[in-house]
Short mmCIF file of C-alpha atoms in Angstrom, two decimals:
data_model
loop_
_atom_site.label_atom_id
_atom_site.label_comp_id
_atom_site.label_asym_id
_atom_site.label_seq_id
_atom_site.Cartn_x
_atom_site.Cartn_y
_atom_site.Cartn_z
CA UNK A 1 105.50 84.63 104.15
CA UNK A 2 107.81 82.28 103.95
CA UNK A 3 111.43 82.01 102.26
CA UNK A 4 109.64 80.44 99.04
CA UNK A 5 106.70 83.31 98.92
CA UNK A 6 109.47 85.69 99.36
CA UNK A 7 111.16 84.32 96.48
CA UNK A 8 108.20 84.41 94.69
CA UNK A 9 107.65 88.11 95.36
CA UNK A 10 110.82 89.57 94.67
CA UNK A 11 110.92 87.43 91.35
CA UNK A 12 107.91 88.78 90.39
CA UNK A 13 108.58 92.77 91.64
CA UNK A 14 108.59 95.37 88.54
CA UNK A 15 112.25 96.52 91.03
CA UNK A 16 115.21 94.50 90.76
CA UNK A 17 116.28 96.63 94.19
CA UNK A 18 116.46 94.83 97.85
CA UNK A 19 117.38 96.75 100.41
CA UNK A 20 118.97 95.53 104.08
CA UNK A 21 120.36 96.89 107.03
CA UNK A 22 121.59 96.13 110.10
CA UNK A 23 122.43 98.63 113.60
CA UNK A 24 126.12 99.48 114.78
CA UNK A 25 127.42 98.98 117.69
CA UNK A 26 125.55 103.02 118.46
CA UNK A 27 122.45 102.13 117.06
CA UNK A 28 123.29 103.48 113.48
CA UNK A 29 121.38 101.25 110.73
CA UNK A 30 124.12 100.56 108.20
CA UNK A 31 122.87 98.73 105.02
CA UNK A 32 123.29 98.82 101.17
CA UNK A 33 120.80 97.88 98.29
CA UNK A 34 121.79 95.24 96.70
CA UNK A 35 119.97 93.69 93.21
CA UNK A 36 117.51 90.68 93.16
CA UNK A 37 120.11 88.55 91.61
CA UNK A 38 122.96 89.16 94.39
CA UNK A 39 119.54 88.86 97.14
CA UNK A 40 118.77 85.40 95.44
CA UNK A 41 121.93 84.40 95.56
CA UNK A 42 123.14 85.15 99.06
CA UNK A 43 120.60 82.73 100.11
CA UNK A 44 122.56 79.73 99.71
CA UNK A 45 125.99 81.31 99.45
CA UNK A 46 125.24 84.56 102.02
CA UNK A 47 126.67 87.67 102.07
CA UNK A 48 129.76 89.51 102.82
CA UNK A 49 130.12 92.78 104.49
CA UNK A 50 133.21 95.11 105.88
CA UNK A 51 133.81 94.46 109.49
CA UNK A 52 134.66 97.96 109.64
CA UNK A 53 131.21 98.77 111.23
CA UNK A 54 132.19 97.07 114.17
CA UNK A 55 135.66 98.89 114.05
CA UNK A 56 134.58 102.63 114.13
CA UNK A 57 132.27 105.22 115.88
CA UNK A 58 129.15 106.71 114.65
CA UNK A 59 131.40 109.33 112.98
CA UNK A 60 132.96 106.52 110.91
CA UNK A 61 136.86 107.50 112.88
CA UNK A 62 138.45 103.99 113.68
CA UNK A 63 138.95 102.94 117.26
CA UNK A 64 142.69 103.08 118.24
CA UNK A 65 141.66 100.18 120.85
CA UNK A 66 139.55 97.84 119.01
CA UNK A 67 140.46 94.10 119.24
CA UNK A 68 137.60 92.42 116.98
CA UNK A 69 138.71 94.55 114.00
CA UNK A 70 141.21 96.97 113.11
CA UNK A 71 144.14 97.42 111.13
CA UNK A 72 145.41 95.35 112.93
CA UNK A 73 143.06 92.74 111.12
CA UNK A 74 142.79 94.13 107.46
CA UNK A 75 139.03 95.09 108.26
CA UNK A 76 137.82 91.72 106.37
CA UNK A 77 134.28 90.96 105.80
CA UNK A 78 132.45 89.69 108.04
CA UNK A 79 129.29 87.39 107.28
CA UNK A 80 125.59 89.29 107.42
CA UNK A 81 122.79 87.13 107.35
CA UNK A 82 119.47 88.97 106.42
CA UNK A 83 116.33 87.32 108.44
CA UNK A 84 114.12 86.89 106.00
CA UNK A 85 111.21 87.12 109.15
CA UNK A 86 111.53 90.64 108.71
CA UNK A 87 110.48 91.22 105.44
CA UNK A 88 108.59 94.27 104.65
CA UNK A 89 108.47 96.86 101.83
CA UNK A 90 109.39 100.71 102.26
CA UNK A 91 106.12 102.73 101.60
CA UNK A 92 108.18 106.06 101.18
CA UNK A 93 110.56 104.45 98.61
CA UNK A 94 108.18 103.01 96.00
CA UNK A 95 107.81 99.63 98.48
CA UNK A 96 111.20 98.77 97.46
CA UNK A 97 111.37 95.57 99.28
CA UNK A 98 113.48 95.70 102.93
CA UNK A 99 115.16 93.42 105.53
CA UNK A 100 116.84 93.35 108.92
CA UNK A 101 120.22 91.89 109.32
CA UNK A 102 122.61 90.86 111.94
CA UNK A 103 125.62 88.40 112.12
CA UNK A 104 124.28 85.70 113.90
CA UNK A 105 125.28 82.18 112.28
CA UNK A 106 122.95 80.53 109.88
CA UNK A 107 121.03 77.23 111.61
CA UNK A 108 124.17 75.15 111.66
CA UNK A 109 126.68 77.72 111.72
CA UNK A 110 128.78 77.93 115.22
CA UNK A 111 129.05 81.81 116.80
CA UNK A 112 131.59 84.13 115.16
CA UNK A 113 133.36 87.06 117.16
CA UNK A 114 131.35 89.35 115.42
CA UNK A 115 128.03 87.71 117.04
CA UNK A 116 129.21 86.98 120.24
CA UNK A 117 131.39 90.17 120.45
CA UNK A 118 130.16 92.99 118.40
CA UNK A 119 126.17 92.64 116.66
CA UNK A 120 124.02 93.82 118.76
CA UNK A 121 120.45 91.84 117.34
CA UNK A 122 122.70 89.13 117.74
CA UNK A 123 123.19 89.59 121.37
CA UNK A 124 119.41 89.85 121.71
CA UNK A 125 118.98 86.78 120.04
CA UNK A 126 120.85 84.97 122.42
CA UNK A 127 119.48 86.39 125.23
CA UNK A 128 115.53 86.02 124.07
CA UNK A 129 116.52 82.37 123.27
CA UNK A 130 117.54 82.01 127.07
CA UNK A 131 114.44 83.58 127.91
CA UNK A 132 112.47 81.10 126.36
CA UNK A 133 114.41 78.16 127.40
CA UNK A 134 112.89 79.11 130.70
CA UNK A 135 109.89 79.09 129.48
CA UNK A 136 109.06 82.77 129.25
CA UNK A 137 107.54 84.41 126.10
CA UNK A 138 108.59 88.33 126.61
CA UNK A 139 106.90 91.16 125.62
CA UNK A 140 108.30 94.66 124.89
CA UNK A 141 107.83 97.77 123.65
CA UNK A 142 109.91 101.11 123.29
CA UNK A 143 108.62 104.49 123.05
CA UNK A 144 111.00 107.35 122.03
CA UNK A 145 110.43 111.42 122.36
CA UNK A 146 112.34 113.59 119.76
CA UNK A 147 112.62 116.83 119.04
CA UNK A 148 111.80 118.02 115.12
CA UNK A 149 112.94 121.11 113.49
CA UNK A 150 112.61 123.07 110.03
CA UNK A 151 116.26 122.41 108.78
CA UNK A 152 118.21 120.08 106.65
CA UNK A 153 121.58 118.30 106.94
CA UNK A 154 123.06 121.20 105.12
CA UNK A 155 121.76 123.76 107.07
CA UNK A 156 122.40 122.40 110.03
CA UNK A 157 126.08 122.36 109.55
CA UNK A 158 125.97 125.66 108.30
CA UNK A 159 123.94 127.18 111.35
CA UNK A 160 126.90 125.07 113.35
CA UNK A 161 123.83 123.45 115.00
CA UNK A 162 122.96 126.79 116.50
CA UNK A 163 119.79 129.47 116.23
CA UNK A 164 117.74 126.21 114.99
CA UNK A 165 114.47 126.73 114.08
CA UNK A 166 111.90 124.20 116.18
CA UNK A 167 108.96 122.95 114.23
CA UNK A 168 106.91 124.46 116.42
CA UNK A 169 106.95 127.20 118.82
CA UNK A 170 106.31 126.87 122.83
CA UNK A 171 105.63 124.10 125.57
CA UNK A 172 102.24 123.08 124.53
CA UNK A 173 102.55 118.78 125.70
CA UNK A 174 99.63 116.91 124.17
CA UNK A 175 98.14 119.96 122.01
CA UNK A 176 95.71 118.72 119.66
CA UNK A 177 96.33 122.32 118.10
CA UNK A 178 99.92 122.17 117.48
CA UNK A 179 99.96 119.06 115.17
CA UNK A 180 97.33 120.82 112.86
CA UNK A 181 100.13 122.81 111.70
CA UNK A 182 101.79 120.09 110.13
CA UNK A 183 98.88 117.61 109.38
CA UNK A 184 100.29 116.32 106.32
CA UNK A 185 103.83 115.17 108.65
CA UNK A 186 101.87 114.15 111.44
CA UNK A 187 99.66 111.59 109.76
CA UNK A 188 102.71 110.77 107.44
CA UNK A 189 104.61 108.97 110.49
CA UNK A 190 101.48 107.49 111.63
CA UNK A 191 100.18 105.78 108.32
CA UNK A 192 103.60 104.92 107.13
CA UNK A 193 105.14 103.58 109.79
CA UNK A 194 102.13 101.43 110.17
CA UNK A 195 102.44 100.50 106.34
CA UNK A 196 106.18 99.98 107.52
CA UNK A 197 104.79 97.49 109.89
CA UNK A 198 105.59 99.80 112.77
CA UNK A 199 102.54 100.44 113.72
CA UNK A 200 102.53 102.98 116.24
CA UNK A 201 99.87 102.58 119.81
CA UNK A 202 99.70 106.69 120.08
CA UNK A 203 101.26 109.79 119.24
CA UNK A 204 101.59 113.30 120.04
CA UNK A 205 103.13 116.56 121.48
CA UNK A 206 105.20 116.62 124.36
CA UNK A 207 106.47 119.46 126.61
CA UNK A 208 108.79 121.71 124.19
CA UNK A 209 109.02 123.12 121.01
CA UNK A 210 108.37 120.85 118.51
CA UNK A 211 108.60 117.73 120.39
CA UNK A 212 106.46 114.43 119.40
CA UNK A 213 106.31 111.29 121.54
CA UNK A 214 105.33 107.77 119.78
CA UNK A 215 104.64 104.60 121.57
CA UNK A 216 104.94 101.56 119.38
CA UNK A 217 103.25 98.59 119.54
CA UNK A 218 103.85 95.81 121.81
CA UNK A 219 105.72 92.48 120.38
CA UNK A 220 107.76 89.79 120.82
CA UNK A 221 110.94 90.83 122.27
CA UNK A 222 113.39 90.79 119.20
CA UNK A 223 110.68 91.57 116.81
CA UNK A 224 109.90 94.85 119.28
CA UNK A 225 113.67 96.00 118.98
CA UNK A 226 113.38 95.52 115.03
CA UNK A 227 110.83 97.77 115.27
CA UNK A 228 112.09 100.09 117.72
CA UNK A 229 115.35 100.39 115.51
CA UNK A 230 113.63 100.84 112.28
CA UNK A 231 111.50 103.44 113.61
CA UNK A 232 114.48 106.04 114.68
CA UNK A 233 115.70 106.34 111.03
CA UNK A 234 112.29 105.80 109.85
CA UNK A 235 111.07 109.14 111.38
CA UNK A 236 113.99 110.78 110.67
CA UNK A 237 113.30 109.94 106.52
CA UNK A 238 109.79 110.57 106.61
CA UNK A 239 110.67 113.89 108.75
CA UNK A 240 113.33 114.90 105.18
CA UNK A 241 110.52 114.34 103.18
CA UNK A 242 108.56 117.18 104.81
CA UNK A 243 111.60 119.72 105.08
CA UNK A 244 112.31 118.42 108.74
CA UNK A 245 115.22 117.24 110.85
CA UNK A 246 114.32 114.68 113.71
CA UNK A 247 116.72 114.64 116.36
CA UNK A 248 116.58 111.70 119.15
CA UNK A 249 119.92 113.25 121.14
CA UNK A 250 118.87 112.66 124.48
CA UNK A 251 119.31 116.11 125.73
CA UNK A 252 120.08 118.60 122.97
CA UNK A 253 119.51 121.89 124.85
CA UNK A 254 120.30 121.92 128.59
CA UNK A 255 116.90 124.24 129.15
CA UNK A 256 114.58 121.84 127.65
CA UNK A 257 113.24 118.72 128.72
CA UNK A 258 115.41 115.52 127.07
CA UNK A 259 114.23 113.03 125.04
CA UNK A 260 113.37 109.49 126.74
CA UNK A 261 113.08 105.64 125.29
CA UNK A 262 111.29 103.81 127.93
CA UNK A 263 111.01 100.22 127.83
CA UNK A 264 108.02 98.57 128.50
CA UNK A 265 108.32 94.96 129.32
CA UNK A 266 105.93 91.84 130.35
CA UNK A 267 106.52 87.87 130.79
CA UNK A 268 103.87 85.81 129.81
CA UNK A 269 103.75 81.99 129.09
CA UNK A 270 104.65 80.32 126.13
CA UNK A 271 101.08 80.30 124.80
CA UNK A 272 101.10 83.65 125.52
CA UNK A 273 97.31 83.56 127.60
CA UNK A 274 98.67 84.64 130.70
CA UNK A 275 100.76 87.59 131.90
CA UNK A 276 103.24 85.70 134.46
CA UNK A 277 103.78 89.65 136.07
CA UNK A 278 100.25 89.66 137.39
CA UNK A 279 99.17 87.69 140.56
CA UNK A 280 95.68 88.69 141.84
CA UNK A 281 96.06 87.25 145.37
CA UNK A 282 99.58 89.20 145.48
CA UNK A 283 99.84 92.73 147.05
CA UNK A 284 100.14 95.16 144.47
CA UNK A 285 99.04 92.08 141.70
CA UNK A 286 102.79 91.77 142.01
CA UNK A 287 103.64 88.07 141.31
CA UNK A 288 106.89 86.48 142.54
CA UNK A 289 108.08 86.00 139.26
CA UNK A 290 107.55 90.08 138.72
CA UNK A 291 109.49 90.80 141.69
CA UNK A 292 112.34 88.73 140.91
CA UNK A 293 112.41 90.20 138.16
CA UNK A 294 112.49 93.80 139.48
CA UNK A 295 115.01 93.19 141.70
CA UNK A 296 117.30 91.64 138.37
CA UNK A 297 116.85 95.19 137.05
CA UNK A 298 118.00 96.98 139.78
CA UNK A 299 120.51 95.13 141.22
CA UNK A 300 122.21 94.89 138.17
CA UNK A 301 121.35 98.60 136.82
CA UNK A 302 124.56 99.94 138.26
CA UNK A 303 127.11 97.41 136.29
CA UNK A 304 125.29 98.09 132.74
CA UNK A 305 124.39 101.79 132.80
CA UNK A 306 125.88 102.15 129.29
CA UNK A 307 123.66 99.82 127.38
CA UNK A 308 120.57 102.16 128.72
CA UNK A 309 123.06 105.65 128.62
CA UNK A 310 125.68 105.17 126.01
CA UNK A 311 126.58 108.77 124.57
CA UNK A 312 128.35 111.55 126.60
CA UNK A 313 125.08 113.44 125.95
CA UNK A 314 122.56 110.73 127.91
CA UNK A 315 124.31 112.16 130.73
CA UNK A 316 123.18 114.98 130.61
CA UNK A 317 119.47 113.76 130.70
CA UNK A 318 119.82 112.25 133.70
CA UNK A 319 119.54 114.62 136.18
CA UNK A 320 116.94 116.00 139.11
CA UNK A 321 113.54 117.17 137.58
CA UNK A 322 114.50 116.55 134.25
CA UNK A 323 111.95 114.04 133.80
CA UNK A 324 114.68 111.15 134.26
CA UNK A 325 115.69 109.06 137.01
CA UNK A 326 118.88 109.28 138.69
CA UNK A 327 118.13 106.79 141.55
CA UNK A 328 118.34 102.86 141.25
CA UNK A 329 114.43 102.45 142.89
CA UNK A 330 111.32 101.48 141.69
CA UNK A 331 107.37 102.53 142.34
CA UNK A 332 104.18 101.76 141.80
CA UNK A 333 102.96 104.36 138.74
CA UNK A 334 105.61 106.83 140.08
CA UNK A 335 107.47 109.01 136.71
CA UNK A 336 110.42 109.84 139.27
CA UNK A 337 111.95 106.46 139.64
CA UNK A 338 114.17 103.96 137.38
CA UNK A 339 111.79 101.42 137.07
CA UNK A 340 107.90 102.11 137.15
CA UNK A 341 105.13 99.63 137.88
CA UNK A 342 102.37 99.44 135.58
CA UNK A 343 99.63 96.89 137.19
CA UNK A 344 95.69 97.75 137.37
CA UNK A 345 94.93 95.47 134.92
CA UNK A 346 96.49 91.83 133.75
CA UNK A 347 96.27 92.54 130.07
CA UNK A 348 98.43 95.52 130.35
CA UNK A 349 100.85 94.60 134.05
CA UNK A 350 104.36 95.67 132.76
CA UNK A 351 107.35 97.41 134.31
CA UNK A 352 108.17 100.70 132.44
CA UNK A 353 112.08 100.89 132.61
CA UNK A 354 112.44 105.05 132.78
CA UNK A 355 116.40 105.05 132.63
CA UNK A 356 116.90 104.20 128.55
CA UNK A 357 117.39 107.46 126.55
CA UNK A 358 116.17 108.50 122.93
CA UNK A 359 119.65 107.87 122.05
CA UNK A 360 119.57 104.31 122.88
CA UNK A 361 120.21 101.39 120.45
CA UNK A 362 117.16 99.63 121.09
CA UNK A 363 118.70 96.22 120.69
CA UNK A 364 121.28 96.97 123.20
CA UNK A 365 119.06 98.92 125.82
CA UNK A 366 116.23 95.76 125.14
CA UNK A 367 119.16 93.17 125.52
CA UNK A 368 120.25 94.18 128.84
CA UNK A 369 116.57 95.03 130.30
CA UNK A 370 115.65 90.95 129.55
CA UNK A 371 119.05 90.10 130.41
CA UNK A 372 119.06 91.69 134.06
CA UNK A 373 115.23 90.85 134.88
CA UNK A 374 116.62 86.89 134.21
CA UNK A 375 118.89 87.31 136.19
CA UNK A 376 116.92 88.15 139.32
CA UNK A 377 114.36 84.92 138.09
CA UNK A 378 117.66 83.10 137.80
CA UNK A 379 119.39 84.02 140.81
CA UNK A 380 115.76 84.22 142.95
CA UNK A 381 116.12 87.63 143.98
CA UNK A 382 113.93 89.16 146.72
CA UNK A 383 112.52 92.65 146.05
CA UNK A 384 113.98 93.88 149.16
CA UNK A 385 114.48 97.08 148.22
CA UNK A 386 110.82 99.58 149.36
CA UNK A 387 108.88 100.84 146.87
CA UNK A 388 109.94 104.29 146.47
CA UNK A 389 107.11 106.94 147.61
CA UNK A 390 106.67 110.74 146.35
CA UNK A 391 109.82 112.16 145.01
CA UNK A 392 112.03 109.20 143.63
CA UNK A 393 115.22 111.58 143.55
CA UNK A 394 115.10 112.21 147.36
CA UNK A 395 115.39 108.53 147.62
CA UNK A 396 119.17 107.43 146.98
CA UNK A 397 118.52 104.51 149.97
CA UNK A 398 119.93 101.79 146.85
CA UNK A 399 122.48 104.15 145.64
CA UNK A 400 122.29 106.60 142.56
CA UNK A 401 122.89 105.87 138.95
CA UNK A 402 126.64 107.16 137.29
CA UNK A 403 127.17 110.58 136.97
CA UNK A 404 128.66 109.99 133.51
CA UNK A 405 129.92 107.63 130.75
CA UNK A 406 133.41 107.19 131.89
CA UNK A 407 132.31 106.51 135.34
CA UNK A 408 129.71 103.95 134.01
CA UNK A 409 132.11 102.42 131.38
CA UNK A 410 134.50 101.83 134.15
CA UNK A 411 131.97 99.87 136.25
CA UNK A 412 130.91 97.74 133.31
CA UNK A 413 134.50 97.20 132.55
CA UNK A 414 135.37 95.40 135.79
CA UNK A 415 131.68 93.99 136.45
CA UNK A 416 131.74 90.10 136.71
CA UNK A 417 128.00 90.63 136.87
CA UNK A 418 127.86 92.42 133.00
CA UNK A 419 130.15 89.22 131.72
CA UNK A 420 127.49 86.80 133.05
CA UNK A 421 124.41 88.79 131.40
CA UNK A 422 126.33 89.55 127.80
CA UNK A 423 129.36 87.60 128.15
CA UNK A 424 133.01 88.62 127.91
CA UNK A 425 133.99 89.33 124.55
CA UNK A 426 130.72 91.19 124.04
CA UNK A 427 132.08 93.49 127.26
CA UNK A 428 134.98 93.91 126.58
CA UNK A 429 134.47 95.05 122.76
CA UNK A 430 131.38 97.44 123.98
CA UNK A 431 133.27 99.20 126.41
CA UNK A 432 136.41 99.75 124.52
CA UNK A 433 134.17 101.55 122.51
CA UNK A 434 132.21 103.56 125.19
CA UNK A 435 135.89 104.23 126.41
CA UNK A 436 136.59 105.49 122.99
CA UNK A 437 133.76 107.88 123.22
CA UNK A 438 135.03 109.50 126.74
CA UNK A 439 138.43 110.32 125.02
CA UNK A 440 136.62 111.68 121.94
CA UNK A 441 134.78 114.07 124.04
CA UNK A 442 137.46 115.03 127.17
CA UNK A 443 139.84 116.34 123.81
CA UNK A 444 137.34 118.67 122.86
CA UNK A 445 137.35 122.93 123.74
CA UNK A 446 133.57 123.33 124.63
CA UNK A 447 131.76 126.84 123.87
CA UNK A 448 131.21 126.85 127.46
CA UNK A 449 134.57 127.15 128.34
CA UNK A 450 135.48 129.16 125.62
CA UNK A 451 132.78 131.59 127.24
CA UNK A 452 134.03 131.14 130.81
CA UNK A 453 137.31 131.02 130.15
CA UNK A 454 138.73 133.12 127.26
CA UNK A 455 138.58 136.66 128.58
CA UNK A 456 138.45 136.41 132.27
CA UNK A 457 140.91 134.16 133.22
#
């Protein structure tokens, strides 16, 4: 549709309701609904919105070291522009008409601080419109584990997120049994989401109680991370509807497996007939332009770790036999390693990047997947490092990821290599706020130590 047929439609809706949103710098969708008049209008004169969502945590607590908003500034607005591309209608809302945001500049608008420093789609943007000044057309996908449970918001607090009851019982991965018990939810997030236009390639149980898994279909890169965005809080509405919490912490209980968001990803060119990954003549199928790319990912995988672990919590998913890598290696079909090669077949040659969490924002963990595999194509990076064989956590030959966020947000901080992928204001604003998040948690008195600590020492 285009803007005039969009018109058209929302004219012509019995709902004078639009909604938009937009994610935080944490992957939070933040949004309003707005009525058709203020929608109409925005189009020529666009819209305002407080700049404080690039000024506070996912809790909504102000930084006390932000420098692209803050008291400091007044917390203005800030300009949103709603793609109208993204247009689609809510199926669980009466098909109140929706849209994705960000605050990128209109067509002959020049880059504000909140694009270049804060938005996360707009980051993508940029970096998808390098990509295809080289003349790549990239394909991703994200698929997310989460667990589910039989509680609400309410109860939740009032439990004090403990003796929660899973929405199933037991380890039972791929059961074709378990999901019978909750048909109705099951086929909900399938047939909405695809009514949501998030369709989904496949879903079902994984290892734990209550656990789904959902790949979503493969897209253009931006239009992937729309999708991979929407679907989070999509799940998690659909999931209220039945009665259920979704959760997509990336480790919420340290005896159960966490919760991943791998990143599938695939260059092909422009016309989008052949996948530039795949060589025929190359050993492994393995084209140069593949390797390079590999080799982007890993050498650079050290300086970004945030973007792919950004909570306290990913931490603790990334650990031996958890399911997660905590190497910087790569393999041919190997689930132990950072970066897994997908290649029997040219249609579907991909690299599956294992180290994103659940907890991801998918913009952010997308961003800086494209980002570093251009920058091995860029810098024409040999793949020098061995494919890693058997157990990928024995191998630490190319070093081992950070042990947690402070460690990682340091790294970032001083990494001339993250200012070249993302640029500096977007580093320096990112990591304040990972930084943020360290001193949030390093205040807190843990149960663990209360345990530990109280009596016997």
């Amino acid at each position: 549709m285009n803007q005039q047929d969009i018109i058209d439609f929302i004219n012509q809706s019995d709902s004078p309701k639009i909604k938009y949103a937009f994610t935080d710098i944490d992957g939070v969708l933040r949004g309003k609904i707005i009525h058709r008049q203020k929608f109409l209008d925005g189009l020529t004169d666009g819209f305002g919105f407080c700049d404080v969502v690039w000024g506070w945590d996912s809790a909504d607590t102000p930084y006390d070291n932000g420098k692209t908003t803050g008291w400091h500034s007044g917390y203005p607005d800030a300009p949103v522009r709603l793609d109208l591309a993204t247009f689609r209608q809510i199926p669980w809302e009466d098909n109140i008409p929706f849209f994705v945001a960000d605050f990128s500049p209109g067509p002959t608008g020049q880059p504000n601080q909140y694009a270049l420093a804060a938005c996360p789609r707009s980051l993508l943007r940029r970096i998808a419109s390098q990509c295809q000044a080289m003349g790549f057309h990239a394909e991703y996908a994200q698929e997310f584990e989460w667990f589910n449970f039989r509680e609400t918001p309410r109860s939740l607090q009032d439990k004090n997120f403990q003796q929660l009851e899973p929405l199933t019982p037991g380890m039972f991965g791929y059961s074709i049994l378990r999901p019978s018990l909750e048909s109705t939810f099951y086929h909900d997030l399938f047939d909405l989401l695809a009514q949501f236009d998030v369709s989904l390639e496949g879903l079902h149980t994984e290892t734990g109680p209550g656990v789904y898994e959902a790949a979503i279909m493969h897209d253009e890169v931006v239009r992937a991370a729309d999708k991979a965005a929407l679907f989070k809080t999509a799940v998690k509405e659909i999931a209220y509807r039945h009665g259920i919490v979704a959760t997509f912490m990336a480790k919420w209980n340290a005896d159960l497996p966490g919760c991943s968001g791998h990143i599938h990803q695939s260059l092909w060119n422009p016309e989008q007939t052949k996948n530039l990954f795949y060589d025929p003549a190359a050993p492994n199928h393995m084209s140069e332009i593949m390797r390079q790319f590999i080799a982007g990912q890993l050498y650079c995988l050290p300086h970004i770790t945030p973007m792919f672990a950004p909570t306290i919590n990913s931490y603790k998913r990334l650990v031996e036999g958890a399911w997660a890598p905590t190497t910087v290696t790569w393999s041919i079909d190997n689930r132990t390693t950072a970066l897994r090669i997908l290649n029997h077949k040219e249609a579907y040659t991909r690299v599956e990047h294992r180290v994103s969490g659940a907890d991801t924002n998918p913009y952010l963990a997308i961003a800086a997947s494209l980002a570093s595999g251009l920058y091995g194509i860029r810098h024409k990076l040999s793949l020098d490092i061995p494919a890693s064989v058997g157990n990928g956590y024995a191998d630490t030959s190319n070093g081992t990821l950070p042990r947690n966020l402070a460690e990682a947000t340091q790294v970032m901080a001083n990494s001339s290599v993250a200012v070249e992928l993302f640029g500096s204001a977007f580093v320096d604003h990112f990591t304040r706020t990972r930084d943020w998040e360290w001193r949030q948690y390093i205040r807190q008195v843990s149960d663990w130590e209360l345990k530990r600590y109280f009596e016997i020492i």
